[in-house]
PDB file of C-alpha atoms and ligand atoms in Angstrom:
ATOM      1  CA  UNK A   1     131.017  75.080 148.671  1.00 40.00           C
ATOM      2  CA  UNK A   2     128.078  74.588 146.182  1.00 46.00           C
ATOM      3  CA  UNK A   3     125.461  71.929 147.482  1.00 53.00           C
ATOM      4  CA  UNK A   4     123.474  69.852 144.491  1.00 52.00           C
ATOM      5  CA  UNK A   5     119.833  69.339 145.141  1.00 53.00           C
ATOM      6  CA  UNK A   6     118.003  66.589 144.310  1.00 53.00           C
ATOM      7  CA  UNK A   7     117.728  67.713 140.081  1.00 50.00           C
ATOM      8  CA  UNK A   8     121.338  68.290 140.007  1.00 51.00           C
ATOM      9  CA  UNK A   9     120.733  72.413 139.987  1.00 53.00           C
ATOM     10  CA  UNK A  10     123.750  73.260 142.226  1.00 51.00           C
ATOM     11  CA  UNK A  11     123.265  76.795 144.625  1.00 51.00           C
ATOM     12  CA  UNK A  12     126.289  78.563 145.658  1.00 49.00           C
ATOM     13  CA  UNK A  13     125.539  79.385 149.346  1.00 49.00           C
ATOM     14  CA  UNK A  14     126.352  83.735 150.129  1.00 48.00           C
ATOM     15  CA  UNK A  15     129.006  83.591 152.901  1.00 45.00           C
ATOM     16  CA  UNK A  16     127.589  87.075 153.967  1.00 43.00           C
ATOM     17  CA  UNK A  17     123.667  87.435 153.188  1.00 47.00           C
ATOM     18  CA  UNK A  18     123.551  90.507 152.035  1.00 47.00           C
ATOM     19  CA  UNK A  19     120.273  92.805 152.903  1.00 46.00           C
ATOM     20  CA  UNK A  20     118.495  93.724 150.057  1.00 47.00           C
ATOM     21  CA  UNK A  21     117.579  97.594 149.551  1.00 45.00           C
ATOM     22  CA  UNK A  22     114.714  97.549 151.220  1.00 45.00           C
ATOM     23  CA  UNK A  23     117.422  98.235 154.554  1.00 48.00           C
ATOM     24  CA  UNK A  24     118.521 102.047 154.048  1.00 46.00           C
ATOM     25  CA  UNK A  25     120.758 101.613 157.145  1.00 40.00           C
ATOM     26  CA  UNK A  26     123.026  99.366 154.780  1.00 45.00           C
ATOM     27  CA  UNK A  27     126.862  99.483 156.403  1.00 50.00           C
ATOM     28  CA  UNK A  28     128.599  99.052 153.182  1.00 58.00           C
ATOM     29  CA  UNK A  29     127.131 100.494 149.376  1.00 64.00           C
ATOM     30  CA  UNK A  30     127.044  97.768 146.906  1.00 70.00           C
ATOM     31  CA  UNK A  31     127.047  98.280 143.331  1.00 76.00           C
ATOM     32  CA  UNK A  32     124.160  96.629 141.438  1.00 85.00           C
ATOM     33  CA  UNK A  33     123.853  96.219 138.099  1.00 87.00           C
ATOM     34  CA  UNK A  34     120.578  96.628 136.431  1.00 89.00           C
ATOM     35  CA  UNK A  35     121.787  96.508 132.707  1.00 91.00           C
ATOM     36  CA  UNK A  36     124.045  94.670 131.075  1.00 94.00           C
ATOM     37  CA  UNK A  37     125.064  93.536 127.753  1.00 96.00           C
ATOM     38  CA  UNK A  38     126.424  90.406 125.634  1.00 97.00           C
ATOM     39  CA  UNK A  39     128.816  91.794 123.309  1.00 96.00           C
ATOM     40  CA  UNK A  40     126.839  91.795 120.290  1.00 96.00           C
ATOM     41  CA  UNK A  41     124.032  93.895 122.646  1.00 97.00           C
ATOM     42  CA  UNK A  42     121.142  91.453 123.728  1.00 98.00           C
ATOM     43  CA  UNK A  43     120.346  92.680 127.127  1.00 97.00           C
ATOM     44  CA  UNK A  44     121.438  89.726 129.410  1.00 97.00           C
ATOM     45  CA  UNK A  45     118.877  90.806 132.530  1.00 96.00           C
ATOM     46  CA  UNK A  46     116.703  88.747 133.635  1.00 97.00           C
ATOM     47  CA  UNK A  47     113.764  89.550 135.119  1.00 96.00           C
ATOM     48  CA  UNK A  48     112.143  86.245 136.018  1.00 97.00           C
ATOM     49  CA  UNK A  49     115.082  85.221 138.082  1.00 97.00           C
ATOM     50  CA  UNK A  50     115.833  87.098 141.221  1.00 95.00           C
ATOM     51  CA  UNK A  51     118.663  86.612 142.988  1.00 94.00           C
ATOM     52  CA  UNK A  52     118.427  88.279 146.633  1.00 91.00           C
ATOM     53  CA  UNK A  53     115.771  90.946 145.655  1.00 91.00           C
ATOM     54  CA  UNK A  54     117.433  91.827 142.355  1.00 92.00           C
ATOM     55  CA  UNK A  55     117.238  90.342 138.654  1.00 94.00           C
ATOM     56  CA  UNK A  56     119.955  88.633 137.980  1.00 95.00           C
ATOM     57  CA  UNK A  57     122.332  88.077 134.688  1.00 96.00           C
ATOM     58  CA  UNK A  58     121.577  85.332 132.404  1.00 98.00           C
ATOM     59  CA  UNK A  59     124.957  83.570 130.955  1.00 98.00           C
ATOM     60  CA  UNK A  60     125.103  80.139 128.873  1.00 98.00           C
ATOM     61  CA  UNK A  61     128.092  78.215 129.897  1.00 98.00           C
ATOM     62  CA  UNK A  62     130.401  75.854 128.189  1.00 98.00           C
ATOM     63  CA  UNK A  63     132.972  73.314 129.384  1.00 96.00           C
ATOM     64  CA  UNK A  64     134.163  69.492 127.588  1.00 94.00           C
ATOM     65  CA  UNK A  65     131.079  67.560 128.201  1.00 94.00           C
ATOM     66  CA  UNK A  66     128.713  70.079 129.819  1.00 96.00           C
ATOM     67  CA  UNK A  67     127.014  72.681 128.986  1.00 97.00           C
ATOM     68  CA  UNK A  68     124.210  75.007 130.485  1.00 98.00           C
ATOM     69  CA  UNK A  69     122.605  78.185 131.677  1.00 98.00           C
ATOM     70  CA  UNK A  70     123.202  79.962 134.942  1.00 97.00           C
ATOM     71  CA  UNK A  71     121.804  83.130 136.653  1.00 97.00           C
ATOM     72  CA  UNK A  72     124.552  85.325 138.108  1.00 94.00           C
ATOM     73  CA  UNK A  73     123.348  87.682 141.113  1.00 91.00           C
ATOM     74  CA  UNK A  74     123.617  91.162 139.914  1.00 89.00           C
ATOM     75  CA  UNK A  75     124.974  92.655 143.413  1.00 84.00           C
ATOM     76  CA  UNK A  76     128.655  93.029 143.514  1.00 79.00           C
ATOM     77  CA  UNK A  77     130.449  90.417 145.886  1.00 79.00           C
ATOM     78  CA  UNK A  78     127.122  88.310 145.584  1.00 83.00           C
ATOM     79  CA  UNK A  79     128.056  84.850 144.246  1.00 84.00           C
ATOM     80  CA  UNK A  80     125.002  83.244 144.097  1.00 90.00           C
ATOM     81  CA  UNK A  81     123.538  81.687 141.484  1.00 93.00           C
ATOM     82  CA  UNK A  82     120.922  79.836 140.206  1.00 96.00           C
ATOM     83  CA  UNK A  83     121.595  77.067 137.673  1.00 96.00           C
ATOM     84  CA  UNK A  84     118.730  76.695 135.254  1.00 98.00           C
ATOM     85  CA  UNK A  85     120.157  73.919 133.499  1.00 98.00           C
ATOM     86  CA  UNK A  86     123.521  72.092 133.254  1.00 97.00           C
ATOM     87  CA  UNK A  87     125.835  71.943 136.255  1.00 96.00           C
ATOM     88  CA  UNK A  88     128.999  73.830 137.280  1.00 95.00           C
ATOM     89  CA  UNK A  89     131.771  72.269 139.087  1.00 94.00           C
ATOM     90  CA  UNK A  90     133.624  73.659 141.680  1.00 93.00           C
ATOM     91  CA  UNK A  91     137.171  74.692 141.102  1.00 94.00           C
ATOM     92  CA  UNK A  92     136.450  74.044 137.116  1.00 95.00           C
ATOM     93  CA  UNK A  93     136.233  76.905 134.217  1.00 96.00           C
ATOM     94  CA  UNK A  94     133.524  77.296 132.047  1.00 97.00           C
ATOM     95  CA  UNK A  95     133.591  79.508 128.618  1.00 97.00           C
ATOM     96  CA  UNK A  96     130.782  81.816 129.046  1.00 98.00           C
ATOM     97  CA  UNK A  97     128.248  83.021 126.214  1.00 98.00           C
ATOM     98  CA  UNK A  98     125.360  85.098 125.353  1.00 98.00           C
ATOM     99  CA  UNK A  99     122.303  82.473 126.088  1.00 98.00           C
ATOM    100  CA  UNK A 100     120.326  85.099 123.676  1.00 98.00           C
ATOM    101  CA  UNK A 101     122.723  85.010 120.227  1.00 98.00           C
ATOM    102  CA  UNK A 102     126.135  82.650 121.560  1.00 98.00           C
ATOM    103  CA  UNK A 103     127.955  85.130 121.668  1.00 98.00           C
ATOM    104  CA  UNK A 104     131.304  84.329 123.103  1.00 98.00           C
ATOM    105  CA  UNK A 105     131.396  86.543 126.801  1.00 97.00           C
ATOM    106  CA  UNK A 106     135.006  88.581 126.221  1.00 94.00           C
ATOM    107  CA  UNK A 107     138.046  87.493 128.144  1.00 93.00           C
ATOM    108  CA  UNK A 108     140.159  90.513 129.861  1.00 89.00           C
ATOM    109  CA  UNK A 109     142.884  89.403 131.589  1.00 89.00           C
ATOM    110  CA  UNK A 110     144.251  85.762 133.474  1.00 92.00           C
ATOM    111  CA  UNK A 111     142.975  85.086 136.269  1.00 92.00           C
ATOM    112  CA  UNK A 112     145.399  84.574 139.206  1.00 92.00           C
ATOM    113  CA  UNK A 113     143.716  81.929 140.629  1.00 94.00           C
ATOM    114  CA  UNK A 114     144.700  78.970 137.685  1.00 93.00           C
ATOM    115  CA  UNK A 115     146.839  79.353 134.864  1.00 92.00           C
ATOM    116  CA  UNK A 116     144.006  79.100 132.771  1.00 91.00           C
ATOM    117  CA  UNK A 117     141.510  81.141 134.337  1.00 95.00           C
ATOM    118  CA  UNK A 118     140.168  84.171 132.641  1.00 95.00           C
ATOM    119  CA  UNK A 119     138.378  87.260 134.342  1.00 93.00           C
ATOM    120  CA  UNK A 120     135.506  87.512 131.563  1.00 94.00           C
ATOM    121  CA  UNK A 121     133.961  91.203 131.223  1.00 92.00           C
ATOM    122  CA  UNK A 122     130.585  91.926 131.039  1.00 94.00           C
ATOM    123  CA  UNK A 123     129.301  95.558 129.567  1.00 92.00           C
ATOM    124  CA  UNK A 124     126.800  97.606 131.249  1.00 90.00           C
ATOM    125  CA  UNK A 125     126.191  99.771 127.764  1.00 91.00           C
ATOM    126  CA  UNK A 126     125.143  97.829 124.531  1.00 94.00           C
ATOM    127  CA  UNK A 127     128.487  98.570 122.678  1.00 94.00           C
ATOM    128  CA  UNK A 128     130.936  97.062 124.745  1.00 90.00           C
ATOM    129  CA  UNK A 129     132.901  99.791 126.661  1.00 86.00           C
ATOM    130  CA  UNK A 130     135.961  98.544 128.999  1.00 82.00           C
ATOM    131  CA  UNK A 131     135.134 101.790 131.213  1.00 80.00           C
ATOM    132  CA  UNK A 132     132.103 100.435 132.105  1.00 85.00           C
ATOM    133  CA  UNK A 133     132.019  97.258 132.734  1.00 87.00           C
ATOM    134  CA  UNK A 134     132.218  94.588 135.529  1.00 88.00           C
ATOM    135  CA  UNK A 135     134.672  91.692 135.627  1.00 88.00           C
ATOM    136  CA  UNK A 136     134.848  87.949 137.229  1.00 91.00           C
ATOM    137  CA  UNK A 137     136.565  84.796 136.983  1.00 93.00           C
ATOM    138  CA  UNK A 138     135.385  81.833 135.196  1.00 95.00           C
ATOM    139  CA  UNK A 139     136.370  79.214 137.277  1.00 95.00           C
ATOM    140  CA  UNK A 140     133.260  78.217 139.894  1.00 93.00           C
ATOM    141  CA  UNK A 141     134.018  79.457 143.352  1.00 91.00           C
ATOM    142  CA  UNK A 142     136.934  81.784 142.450  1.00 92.00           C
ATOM    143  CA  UNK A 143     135.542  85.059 144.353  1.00 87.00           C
ATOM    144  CA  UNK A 144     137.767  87.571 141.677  1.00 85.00           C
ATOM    145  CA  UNK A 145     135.560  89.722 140.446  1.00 74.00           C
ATOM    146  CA  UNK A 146     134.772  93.541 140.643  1.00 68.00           C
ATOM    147  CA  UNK A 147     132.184  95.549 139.342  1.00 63.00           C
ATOM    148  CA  UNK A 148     134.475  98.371 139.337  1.00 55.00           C
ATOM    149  CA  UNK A 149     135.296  99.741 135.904  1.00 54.00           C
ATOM    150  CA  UNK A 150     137.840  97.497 133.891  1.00 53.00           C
ATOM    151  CA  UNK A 151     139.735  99.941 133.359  1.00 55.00           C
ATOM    152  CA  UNK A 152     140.741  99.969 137.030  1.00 57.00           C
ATOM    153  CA  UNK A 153     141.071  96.100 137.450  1.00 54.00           C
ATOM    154  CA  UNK A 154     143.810  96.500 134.488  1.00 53.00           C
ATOM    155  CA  UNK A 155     145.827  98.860 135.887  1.00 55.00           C
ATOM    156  CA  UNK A 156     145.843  96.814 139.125  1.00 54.00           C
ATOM    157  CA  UNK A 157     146.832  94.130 137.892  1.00 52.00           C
ATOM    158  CA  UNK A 158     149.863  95.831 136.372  1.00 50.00           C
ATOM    159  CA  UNK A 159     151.092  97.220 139.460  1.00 44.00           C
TER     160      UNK A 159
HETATM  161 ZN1   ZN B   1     123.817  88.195 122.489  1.00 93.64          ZN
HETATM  162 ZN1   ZN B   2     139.844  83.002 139.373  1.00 93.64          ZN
END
């Protein structure tokens, strides 16, 4: 999976590169976010890190021992990321925060990939609304994850 360079920043390699915009003869549409929110409201965009043509999301991440920042590619099914400090470890869950105020990132629902895996929601207004919203899994290199509204992911996973 994830390949560590030489200063330990780890880059989780796109199965699928995806074609940025700038191709209008794009197969599939892909949502992109362009806003979203820590639940206290600091916008979490950022705009010096790009991830495949877009700016990406800026989360802090916690685990025993480690902690750092990430940037989370704001196109859906995108996985890349670029670690700005800290390093993730595959198959391992982080707690995710608001690298602006440390704000805890909310939890949803389990993830069905580990027990103790949570999909973590991510609001694309300032006030947090699960209708609008995307959703992924906390552990490194689980691919769960929509940026669908929440409100469908929960009554999937009720079915
Ligand atoms: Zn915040
Ligand atoms: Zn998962």
């Amino acid at each position: 999976m994830g390949k560590f360079n030489k200063d330990g920043r780890l880059m989780i390699p796109l199965t699928k590169r995806i074609k940025t915009a700038s191709k209008k003869d794009e197969d599939k549409v892909r949502y992109v976010v362009n806003k979203a929110y820590c639940p206290d409201g600091c916008s979490l965009i950022d705009t010096e890190h790009e991830i495949n043509g877009f700016p990406g999301l800026r989360i802090k991440f916690q685990r025993k021992g480690v902690e750092g920042e990430f940037v989370l590619s704001a196109i859906e099914g995108d996985f890349d990321k670029i670690i700005l400090s800290g390093s993730l470890a595959n198959g391992k869950k982080d707690d995710l925060f608001c690298p602006h105020c440390g704000a805890m990132i909310k939890k949803l629902i389990n993830c069905s990939c580990k027990p103790d895996a949570d999909m973590v929601v991510i609001g694309l207004t300032p006030h947090l609304d699960f209708n609008n919203a995307i959703t992924f899994c906390n552990v490194t290199g689980c691919k769960n994850g929509t940026f669908v509204k929440s409100g469908d992911v929960i009554r999937h996973a009720r079915l």
